[in-house]
Short mmCIF file of N, CA and C in Angstrom, two decimals:
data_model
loop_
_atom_site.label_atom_id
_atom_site.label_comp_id
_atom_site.label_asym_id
_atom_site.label_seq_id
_atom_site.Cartn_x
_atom_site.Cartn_y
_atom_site.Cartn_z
N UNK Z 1 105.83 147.55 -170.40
CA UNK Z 1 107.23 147.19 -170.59
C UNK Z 1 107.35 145.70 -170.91
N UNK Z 2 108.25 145.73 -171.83
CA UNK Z 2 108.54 143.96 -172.04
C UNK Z 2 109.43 143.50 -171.47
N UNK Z 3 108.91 142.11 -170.66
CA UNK Z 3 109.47 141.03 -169.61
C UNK Z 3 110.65 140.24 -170.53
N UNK Z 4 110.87 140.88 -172.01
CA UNK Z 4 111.61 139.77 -172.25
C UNK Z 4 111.94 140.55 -173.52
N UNK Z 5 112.75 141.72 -174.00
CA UNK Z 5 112.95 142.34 -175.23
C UNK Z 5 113.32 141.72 -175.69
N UNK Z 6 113.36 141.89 -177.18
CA UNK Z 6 113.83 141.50 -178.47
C UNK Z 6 115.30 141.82 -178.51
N UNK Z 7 116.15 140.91 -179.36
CA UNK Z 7 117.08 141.12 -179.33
C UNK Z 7 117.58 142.59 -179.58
N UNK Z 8 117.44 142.94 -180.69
CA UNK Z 8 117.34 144.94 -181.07
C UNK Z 8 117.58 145.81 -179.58
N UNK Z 9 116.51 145.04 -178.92
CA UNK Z 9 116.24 146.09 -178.02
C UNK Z 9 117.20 145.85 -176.42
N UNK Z 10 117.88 144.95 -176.89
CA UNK Z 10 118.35 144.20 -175.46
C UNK Z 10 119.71 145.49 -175.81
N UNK Z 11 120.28 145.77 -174.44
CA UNK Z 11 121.61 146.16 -174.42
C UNK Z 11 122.86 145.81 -174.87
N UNK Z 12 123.77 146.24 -175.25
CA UNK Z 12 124.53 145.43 -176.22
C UNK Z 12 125.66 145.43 -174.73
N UNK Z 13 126.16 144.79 -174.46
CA UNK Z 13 127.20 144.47 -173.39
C UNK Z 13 128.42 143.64 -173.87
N UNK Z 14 128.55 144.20 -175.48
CA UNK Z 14 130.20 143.16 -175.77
C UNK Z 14 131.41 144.14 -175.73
N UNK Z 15 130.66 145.64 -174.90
CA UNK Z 15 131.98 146.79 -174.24
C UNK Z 15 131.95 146.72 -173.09
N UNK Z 16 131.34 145.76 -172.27
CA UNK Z 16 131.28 146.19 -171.07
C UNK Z 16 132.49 145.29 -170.48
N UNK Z 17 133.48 146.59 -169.99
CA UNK Z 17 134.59 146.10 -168.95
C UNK Z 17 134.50 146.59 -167.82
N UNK Z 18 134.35 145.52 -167.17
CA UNK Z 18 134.76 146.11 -165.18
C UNK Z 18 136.29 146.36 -164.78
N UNK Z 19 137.17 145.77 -165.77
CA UNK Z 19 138.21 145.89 -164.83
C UNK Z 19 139.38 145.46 -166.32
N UNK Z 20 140.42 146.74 -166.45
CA UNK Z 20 141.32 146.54 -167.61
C UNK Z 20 142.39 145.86 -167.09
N UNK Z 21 143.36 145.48 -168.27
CA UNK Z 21 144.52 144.78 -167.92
C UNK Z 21 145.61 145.55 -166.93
N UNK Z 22 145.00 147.09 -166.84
CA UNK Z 22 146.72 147.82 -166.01
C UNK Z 22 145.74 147.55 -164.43
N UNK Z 23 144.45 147.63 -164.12
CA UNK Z 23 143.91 147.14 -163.07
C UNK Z 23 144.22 146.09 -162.56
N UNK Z 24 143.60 145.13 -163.06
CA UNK Z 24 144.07 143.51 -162.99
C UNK Z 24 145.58 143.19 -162.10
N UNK Z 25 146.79 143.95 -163.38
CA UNK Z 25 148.23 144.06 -162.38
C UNK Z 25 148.20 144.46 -161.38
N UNK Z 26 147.58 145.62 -161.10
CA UNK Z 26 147.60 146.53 -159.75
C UNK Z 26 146.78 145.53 -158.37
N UNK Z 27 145.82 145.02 -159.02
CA UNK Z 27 144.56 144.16 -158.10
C UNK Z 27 145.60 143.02 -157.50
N UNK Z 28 146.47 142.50 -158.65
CA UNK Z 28 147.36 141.10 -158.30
C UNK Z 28 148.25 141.52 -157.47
N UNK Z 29 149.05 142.65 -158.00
CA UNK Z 29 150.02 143.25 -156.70
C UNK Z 29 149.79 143.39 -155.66
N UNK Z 30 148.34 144.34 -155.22
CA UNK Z 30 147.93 144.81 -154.07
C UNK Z 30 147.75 143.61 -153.14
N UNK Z 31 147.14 142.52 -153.91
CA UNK Z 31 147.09 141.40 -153.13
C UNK Z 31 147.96 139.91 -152.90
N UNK Z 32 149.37 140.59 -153.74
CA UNK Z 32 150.03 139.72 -153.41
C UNK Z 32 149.61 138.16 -154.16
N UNK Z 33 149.39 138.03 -155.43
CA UNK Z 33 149.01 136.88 -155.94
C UNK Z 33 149.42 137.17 -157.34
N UNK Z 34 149.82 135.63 -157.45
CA UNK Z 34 149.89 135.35 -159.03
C UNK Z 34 148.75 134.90 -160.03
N UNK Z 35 148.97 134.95 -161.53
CA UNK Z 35 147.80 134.98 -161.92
C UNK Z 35 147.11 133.34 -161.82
N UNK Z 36 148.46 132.20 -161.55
CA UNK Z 36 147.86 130.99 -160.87
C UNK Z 36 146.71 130.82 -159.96
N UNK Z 37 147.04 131.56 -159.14
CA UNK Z 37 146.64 131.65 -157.98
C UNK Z 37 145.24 131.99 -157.94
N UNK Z 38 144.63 133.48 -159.13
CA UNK Z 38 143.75 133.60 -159.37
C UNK Z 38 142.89 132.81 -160.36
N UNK Z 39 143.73 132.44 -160.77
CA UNK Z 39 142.79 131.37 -161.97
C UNK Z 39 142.58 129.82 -161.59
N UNK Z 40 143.32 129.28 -160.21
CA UNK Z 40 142.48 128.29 -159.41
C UNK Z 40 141.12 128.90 -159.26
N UNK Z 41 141.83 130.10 -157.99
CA UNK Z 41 140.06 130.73 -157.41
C UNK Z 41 139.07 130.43 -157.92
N UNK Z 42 139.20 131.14 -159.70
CA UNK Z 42 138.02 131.69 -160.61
C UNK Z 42 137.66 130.12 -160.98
N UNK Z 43 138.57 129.19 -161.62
CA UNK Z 43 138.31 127.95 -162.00
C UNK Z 43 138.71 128.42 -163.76
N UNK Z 44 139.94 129.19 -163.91
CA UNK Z 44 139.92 129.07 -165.47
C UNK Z 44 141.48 128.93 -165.64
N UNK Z 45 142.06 128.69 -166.66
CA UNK Z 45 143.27 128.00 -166.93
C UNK Z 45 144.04 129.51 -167.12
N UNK Z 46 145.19 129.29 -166.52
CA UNK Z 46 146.37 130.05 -166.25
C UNK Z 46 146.59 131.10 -167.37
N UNK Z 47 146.85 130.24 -168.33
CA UNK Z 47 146.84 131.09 -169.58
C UNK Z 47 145.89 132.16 -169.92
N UNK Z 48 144.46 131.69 -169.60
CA UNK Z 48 143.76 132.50 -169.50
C UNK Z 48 143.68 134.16 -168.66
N UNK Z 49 144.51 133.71 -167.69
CA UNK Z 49 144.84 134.90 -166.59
C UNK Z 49 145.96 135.73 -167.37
N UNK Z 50 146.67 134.91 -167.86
CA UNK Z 50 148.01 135.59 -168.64
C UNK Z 50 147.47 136.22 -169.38
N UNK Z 51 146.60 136.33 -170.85
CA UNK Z 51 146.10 137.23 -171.24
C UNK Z 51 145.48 138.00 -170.82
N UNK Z 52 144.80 137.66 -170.00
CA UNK Z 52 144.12 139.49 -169.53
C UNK Z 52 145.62 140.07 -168.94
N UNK Z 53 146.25 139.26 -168.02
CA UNK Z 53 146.89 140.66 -167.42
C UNK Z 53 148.04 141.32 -169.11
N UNK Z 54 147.99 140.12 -169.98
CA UNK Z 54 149.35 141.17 -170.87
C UNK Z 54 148.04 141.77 -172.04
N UNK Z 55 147.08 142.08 -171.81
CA UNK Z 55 146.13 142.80 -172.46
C UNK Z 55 145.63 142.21 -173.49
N UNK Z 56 146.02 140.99 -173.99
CA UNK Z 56 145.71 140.17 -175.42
C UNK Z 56 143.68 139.39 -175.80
N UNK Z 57 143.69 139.79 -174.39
CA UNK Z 57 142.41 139.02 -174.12
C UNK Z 57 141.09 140.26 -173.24
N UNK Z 58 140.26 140.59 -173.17
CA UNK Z 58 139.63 140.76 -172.18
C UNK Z 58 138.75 140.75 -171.02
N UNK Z 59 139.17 141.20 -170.23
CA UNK Z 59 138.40 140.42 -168.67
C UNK Z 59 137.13 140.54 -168.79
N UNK Z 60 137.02 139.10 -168.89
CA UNK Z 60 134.61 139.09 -168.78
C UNK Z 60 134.34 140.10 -167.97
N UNK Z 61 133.21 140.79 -168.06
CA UNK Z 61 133.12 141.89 -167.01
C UNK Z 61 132.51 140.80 -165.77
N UNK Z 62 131.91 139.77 -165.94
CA UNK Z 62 131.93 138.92 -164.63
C UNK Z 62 133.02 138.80 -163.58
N UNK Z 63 134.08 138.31 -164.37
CA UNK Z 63 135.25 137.86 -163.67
C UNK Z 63 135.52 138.87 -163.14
N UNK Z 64 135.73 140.93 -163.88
CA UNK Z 64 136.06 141.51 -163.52
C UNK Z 64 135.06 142.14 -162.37
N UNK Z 65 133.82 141.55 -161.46
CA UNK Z 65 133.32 142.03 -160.85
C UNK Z 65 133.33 141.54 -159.90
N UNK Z 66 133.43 140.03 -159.90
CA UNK Z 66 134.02 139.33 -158.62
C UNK Z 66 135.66 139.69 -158.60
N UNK Z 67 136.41 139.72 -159.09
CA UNK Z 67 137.50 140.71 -158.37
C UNK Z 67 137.49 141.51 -157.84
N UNK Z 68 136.67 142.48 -158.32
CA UNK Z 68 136.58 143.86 -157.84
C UNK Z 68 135.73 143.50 -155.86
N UNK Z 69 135.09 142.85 -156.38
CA UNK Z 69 134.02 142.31 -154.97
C UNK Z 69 134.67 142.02 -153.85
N UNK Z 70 135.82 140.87 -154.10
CA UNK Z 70 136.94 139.81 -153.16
C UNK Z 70 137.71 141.15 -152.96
N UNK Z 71 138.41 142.03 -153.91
CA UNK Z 71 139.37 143.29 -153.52
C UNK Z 71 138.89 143.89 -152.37
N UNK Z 72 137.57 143.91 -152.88
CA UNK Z 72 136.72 144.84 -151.33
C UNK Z 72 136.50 144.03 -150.14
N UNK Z 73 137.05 142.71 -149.94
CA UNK Z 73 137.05 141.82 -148.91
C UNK Z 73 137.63 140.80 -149.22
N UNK Z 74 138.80 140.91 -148.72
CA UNK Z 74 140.10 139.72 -148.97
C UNK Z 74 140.00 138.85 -148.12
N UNK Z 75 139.02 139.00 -146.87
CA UNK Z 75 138.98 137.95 -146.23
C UNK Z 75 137.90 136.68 -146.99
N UNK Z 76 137.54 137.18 -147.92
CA UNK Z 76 136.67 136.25 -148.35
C UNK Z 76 137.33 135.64 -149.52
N UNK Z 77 138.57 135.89 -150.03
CA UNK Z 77 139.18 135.39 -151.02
C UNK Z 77 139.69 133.60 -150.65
N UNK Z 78 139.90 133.22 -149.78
CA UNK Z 78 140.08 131.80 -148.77
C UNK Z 78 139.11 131.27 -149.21
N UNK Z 79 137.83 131.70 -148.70
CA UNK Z 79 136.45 130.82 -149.26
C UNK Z 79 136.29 130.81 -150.08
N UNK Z 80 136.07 131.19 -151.23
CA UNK Z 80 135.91 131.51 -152.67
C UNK Z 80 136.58 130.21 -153.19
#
């Protein structure tokens, strides 16, 4: 097996979404936050939050996995 494929062979990951824009709303609701609020957390500019949630943009599947992560433990959303 190769330690290091070729591009060809690498996975293509420019579909990969963790988490869509009607999620995102639901995630912000459930927890009571604006998309300010989340885009201190993450460290990305407001606007940026605004598009994902009005669908114009889509959520890195990063971003959308540490959401998904903090959702599953809100007590850790403070530290973050």
């Amino acid at each position: 097996s190769d330690l290091f494929p070729s591009h060809d062979k690498a996975r293509d990951t420019s579909n990969d979404v963790a988490m869509s824009a009607k999620d995102f709303r639901e995630w912000l609701r459930e927890h009571d936050l604006k998309t300010q609020d989340v885009a201190e957390m993450l460290g990305v500019t407001n606007q940026a939050a605004i598009y994902w949630i009005e669908g114009k943009r889509k959520i890195p599947e990063p971003i959308g996995r540490i959401l998904i992560f903090l959702g599953q433990r809100p007590q850790m959303m403070r530290e973050f």
